[in-house]
CSV table of C-alpha atoms in Angstrom, one decimal:
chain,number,residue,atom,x,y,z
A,1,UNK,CA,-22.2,88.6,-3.2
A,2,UNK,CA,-24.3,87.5,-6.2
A,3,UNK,CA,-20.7,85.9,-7.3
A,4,UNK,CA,-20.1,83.8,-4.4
A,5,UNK,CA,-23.4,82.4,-4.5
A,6,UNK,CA,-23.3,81.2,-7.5
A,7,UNK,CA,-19.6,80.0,-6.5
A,8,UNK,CA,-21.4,78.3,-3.4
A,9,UNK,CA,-24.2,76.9,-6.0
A,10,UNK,CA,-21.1,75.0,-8.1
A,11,UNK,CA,-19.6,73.6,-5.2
A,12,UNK,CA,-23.0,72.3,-3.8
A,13,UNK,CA,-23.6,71.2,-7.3
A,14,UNK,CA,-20.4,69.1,-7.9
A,15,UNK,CA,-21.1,67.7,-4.3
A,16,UNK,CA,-22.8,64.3,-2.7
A,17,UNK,CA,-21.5,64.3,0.7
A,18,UNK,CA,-21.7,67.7,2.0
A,19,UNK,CA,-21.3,68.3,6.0
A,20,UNK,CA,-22.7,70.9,7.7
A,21,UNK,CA,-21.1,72.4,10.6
A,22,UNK,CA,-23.2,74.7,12.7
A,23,UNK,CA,-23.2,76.9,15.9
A,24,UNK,CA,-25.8,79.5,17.4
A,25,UNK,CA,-25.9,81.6,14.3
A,26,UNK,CA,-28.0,79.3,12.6
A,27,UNK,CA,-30.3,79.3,15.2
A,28,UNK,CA,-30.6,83.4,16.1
A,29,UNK,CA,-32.9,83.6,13.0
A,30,UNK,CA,-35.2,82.0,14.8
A,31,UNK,CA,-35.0,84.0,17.9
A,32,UNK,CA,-32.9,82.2,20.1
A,33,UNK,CA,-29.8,84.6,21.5
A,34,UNK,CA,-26.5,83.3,20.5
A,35,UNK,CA,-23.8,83.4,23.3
A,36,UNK,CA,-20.8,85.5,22.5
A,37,UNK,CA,-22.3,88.3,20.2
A,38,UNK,CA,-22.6,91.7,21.5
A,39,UNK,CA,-26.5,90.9,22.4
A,40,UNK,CA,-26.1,87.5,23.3
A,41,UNK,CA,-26.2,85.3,26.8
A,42,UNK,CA,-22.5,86.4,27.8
A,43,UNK,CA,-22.7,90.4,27.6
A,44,UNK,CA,-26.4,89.8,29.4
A,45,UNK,CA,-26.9,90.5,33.3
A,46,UNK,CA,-27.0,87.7,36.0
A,47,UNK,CA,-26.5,86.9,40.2
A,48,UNK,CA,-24.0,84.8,38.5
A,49,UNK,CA,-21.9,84.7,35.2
A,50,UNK,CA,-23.6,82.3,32.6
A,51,UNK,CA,-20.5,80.2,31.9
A,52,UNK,CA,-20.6,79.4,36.2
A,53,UNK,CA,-24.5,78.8,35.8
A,54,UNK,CA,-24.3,76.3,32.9
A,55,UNK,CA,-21.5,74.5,34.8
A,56,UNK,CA,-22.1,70.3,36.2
A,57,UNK,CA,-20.6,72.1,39.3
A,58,UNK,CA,-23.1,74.7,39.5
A,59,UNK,CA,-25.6,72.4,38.3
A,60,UNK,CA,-25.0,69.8,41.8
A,61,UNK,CA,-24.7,72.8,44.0
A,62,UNK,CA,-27.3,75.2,42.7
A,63,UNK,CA,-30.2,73.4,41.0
A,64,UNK,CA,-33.1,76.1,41.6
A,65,UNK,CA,-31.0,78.5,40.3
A,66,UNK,CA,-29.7,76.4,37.3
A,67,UNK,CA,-33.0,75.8,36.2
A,68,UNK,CA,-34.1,79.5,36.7
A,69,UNK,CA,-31.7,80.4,33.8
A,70,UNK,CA,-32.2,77.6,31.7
A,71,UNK,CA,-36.0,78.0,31.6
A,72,UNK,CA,-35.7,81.8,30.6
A,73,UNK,CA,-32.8,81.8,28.8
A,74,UNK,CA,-32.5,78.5,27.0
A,75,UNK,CA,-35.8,76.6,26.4
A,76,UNK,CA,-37.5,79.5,24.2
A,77,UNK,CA,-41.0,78.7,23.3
A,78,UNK,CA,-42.5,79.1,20.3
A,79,UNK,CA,-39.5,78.9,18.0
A,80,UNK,CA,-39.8,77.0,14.5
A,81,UNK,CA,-36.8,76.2,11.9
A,82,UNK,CA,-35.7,79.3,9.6
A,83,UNK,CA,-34.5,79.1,6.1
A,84,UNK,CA,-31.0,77.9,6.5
A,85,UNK,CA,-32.6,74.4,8.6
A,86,UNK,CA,-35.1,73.7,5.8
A,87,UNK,CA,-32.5,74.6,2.8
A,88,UNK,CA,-30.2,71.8,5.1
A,89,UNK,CA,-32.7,69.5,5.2
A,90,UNK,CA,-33.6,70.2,2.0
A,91,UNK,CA,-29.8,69.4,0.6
A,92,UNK,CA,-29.7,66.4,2.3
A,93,UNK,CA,-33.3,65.0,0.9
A,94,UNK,CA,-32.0,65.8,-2.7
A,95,UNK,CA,-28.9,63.3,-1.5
A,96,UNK,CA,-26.5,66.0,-1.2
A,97,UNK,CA,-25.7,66.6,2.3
A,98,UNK,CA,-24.6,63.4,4.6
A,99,UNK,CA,-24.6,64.8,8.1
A,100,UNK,CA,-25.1,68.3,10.1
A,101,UNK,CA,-23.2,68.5,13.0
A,102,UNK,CA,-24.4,70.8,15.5
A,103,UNK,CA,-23.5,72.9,18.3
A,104,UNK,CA,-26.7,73.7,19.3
A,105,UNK,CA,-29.7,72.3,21.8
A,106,UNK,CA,-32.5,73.6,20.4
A,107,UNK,CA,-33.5,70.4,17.7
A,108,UNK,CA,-34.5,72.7,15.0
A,109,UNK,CA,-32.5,70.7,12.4
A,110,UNK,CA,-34.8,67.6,13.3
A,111,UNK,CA,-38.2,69.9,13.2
A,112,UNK,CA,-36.8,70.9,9.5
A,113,UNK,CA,-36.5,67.5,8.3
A,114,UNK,CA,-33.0,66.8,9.0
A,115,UNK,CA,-32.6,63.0,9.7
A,116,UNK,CA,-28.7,62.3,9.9
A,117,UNK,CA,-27.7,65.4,13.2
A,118,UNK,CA,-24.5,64.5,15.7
A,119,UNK,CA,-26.0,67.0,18.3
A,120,UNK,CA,-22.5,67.6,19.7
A,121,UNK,CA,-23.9,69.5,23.0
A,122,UNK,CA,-27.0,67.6,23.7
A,123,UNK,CA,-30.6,69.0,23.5
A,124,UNK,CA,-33.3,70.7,25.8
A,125,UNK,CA,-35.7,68.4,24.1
A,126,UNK,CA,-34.4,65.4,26.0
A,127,UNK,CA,-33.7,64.6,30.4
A,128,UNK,CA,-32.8,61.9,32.2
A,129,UNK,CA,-32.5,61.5,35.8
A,130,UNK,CA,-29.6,61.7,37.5
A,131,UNK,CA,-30.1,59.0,40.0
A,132,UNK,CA,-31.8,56.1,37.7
A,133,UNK,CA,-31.2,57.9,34.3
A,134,UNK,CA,-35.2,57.5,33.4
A,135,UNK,CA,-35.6,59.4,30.2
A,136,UNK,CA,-38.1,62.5,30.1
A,137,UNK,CA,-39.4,64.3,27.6
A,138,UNK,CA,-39.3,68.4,27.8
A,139,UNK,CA,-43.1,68.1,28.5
A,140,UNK,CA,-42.9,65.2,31.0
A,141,UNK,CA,-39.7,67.3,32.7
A,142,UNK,CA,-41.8,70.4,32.8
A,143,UNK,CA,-45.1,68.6,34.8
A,144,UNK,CA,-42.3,66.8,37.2
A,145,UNK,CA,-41.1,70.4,38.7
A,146,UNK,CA,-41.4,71.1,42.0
A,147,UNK,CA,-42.4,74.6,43.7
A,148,UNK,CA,-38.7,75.4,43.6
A,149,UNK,CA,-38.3,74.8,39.7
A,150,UNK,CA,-36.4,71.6,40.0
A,151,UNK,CA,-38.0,68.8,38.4
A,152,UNK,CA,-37.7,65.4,39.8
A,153,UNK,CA,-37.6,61.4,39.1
A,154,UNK,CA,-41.4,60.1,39.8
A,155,UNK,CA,-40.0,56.8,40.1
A,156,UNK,CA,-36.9,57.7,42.7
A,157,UNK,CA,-37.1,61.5,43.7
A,158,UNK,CA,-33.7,62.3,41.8
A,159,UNK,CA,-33.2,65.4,40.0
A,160,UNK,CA,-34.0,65.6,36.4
A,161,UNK,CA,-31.5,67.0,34.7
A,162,UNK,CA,-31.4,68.4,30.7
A,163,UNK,CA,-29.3,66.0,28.8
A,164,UNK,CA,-27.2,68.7,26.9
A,165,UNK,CA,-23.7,69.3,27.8
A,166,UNK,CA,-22.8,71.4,30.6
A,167,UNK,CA,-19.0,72.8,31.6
A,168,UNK,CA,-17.0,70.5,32.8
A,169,UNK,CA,-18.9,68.1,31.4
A,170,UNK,CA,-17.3,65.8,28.1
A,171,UNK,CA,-18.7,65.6,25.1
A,172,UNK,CA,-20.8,61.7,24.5
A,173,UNK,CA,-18.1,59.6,22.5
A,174,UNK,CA,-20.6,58.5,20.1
A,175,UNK,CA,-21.7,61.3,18.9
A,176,UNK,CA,-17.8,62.8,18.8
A,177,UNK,CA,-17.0,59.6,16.5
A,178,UNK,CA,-20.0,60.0,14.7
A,179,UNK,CA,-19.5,63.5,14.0
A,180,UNK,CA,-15.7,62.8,13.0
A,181,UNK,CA,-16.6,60.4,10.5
A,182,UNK,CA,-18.6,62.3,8.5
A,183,UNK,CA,-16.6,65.1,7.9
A,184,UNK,CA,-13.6,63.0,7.2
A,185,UNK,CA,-15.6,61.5,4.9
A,186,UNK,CA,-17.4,64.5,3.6
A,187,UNK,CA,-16.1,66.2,-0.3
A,188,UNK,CA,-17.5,69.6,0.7
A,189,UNK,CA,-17.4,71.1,4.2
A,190,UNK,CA,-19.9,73.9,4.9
A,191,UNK,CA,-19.5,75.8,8.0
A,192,UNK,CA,-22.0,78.1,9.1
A,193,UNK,CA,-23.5,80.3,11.9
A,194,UNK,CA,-20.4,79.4,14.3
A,195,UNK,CA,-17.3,81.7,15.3
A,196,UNK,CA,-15.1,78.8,15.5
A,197,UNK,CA,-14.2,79.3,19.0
A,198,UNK,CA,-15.7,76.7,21.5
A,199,UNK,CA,-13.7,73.7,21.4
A,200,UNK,CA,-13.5,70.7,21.2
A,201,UNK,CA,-16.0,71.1,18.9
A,202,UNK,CA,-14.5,73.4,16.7
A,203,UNK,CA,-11.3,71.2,16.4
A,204,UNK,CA,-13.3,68.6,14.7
A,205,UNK,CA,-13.1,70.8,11.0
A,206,UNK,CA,-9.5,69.8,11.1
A,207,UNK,CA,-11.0,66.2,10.4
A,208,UNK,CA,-12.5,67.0,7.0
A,209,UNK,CA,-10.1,65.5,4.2
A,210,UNK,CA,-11.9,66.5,1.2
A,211,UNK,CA,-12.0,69.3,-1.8
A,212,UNK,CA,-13.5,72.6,-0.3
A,213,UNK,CA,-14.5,74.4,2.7
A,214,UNK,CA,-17.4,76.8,2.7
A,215,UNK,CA,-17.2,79.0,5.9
A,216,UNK,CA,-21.0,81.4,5.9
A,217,UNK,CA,-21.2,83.8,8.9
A,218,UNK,CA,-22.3,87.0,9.8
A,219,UNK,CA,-18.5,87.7,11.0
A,220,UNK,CA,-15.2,86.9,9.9
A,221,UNK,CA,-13.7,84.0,12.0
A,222,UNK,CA,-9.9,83.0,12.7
A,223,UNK,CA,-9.8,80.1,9.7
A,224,UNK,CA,-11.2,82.3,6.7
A,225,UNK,CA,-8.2,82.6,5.4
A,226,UNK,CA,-7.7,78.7,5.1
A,227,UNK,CA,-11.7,78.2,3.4
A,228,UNK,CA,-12.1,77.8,-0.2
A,229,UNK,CA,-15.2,80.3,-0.1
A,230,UNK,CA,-16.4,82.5,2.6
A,231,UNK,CA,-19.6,84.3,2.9
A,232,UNK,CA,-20.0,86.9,5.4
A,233,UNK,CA,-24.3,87.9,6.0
A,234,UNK,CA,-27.0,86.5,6.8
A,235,UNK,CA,-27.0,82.2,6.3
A,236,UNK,CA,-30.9,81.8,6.3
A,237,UNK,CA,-30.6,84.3,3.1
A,238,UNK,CA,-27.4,82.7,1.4
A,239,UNK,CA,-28.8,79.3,2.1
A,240,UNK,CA,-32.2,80.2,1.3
A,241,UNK,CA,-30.7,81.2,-2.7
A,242,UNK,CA,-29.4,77.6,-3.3
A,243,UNK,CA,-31.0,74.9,-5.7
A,244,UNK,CA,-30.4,71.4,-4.5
């Protein structure tokens, strides 16, 4: 390992553009639960499967429910940014890392210091109603809830709903161009925490044009064999070795 880290360290080195590509696993340091792991959301027991539950269909149809879920499951209090988010925004401070792009809700990135993020699937931190799209805060949200758990518009009476990215639900087009740009234009791809398995998302590697591609997860995923480097353990303790 101590090879491959110092590997990492050269290629970080002989880098200014670096992209970071994320999923849950950067997150799960922190103590939020990942989704497909053997401990995560997916293998964990509901009235209804969490894929159906974090659907817009469900969503319309079941909103007391939705929000049951989402307020145990997804908006975890107390949580603060781990190594591997202040490493990040440390790279990109020293003017080495352009962009992370992120699967995840949770705004750690930004509470790290990370300025440029494409937040590919939304975030709890921000909701808009449904029926004037009024903007809310997770605070304001919170106070607007009713005795069933559903928060709603004080200036219309529609439901609040969490601006992240539900099924069935597309992916915001400025963010996906956003997000596409950088890592076309990126020299060094770094992927990290992320099995490489929800898509779109994870189709938007296949953008990156540059030298190397850095792949850092706790297990192996399908495109290892196509990465310059790959690091399998934990990313806040890789990360958390690098100089920027």
């Amino acid at each position: 390992m101590d090879e491959k880290i110092a590997q990492l360290q050269k290629l970080i080195s002989a880098s200014s553009r670096i992209v970071f590509f994320g999923g849950a696993g950067v997150s799960t340091e922190s103590g939020i639960p990942d989704f497909r792991s053997v401990d995560g959301l997916y293998h964990q027991k509901w009235s209804y499967p969490p894929e159906t539950i974090l659907s817009a269909s469900f969503f319309k149809a079941n909103p007391a429910e939705f929000y049951k879920f989402y307020r145990e499951k997804l908006l975890v209090q107390g949580i603060k940014p781990n190594t591997a988010h202040k490493k990040l925004a440390e790279l990109e401070k020293a003017g080495r890392l352009s962009a992370v792009v992120t699967q995840n809700i949770d705004g750690l990135h930004q509470a790290a210091g990370s300025k440029n993020v494409f937040e590919l699937h939304g975030s709890i931190l921000r909701n808009f109603c449904t029926g004037c799209g009024q903007f809310y805060d997770e605070k304001q949200a919170a106070e607007l809830s009713g005795q069933d758990g559903i928060p709603r518009c004080e200036k219309c009476g529609a439901i609040i709903k969490p601006d992240v990215v539900l099924y069935e639900e597309p992916l915001d087009n400025a963010v996906v161009s956003g997000a596409i740009e950088a890592i076309s234009s990126a020299d060094l791809l770094i992927i990290g925490g992320t099995s490489l398995s929800v898509y779109p998302a994870a189709g938007m590697i296949h953008y990156f044009r540059g030298n190397s591609i850095v792949i850092i997860n706790r297990d192996a995923t399908a495109s290892d064999a196509s990465a310059s480097l790959v690091l399998h353990g934990s990313i806040g303790s890789i990360l958390g070795q690098i100089t920027a």
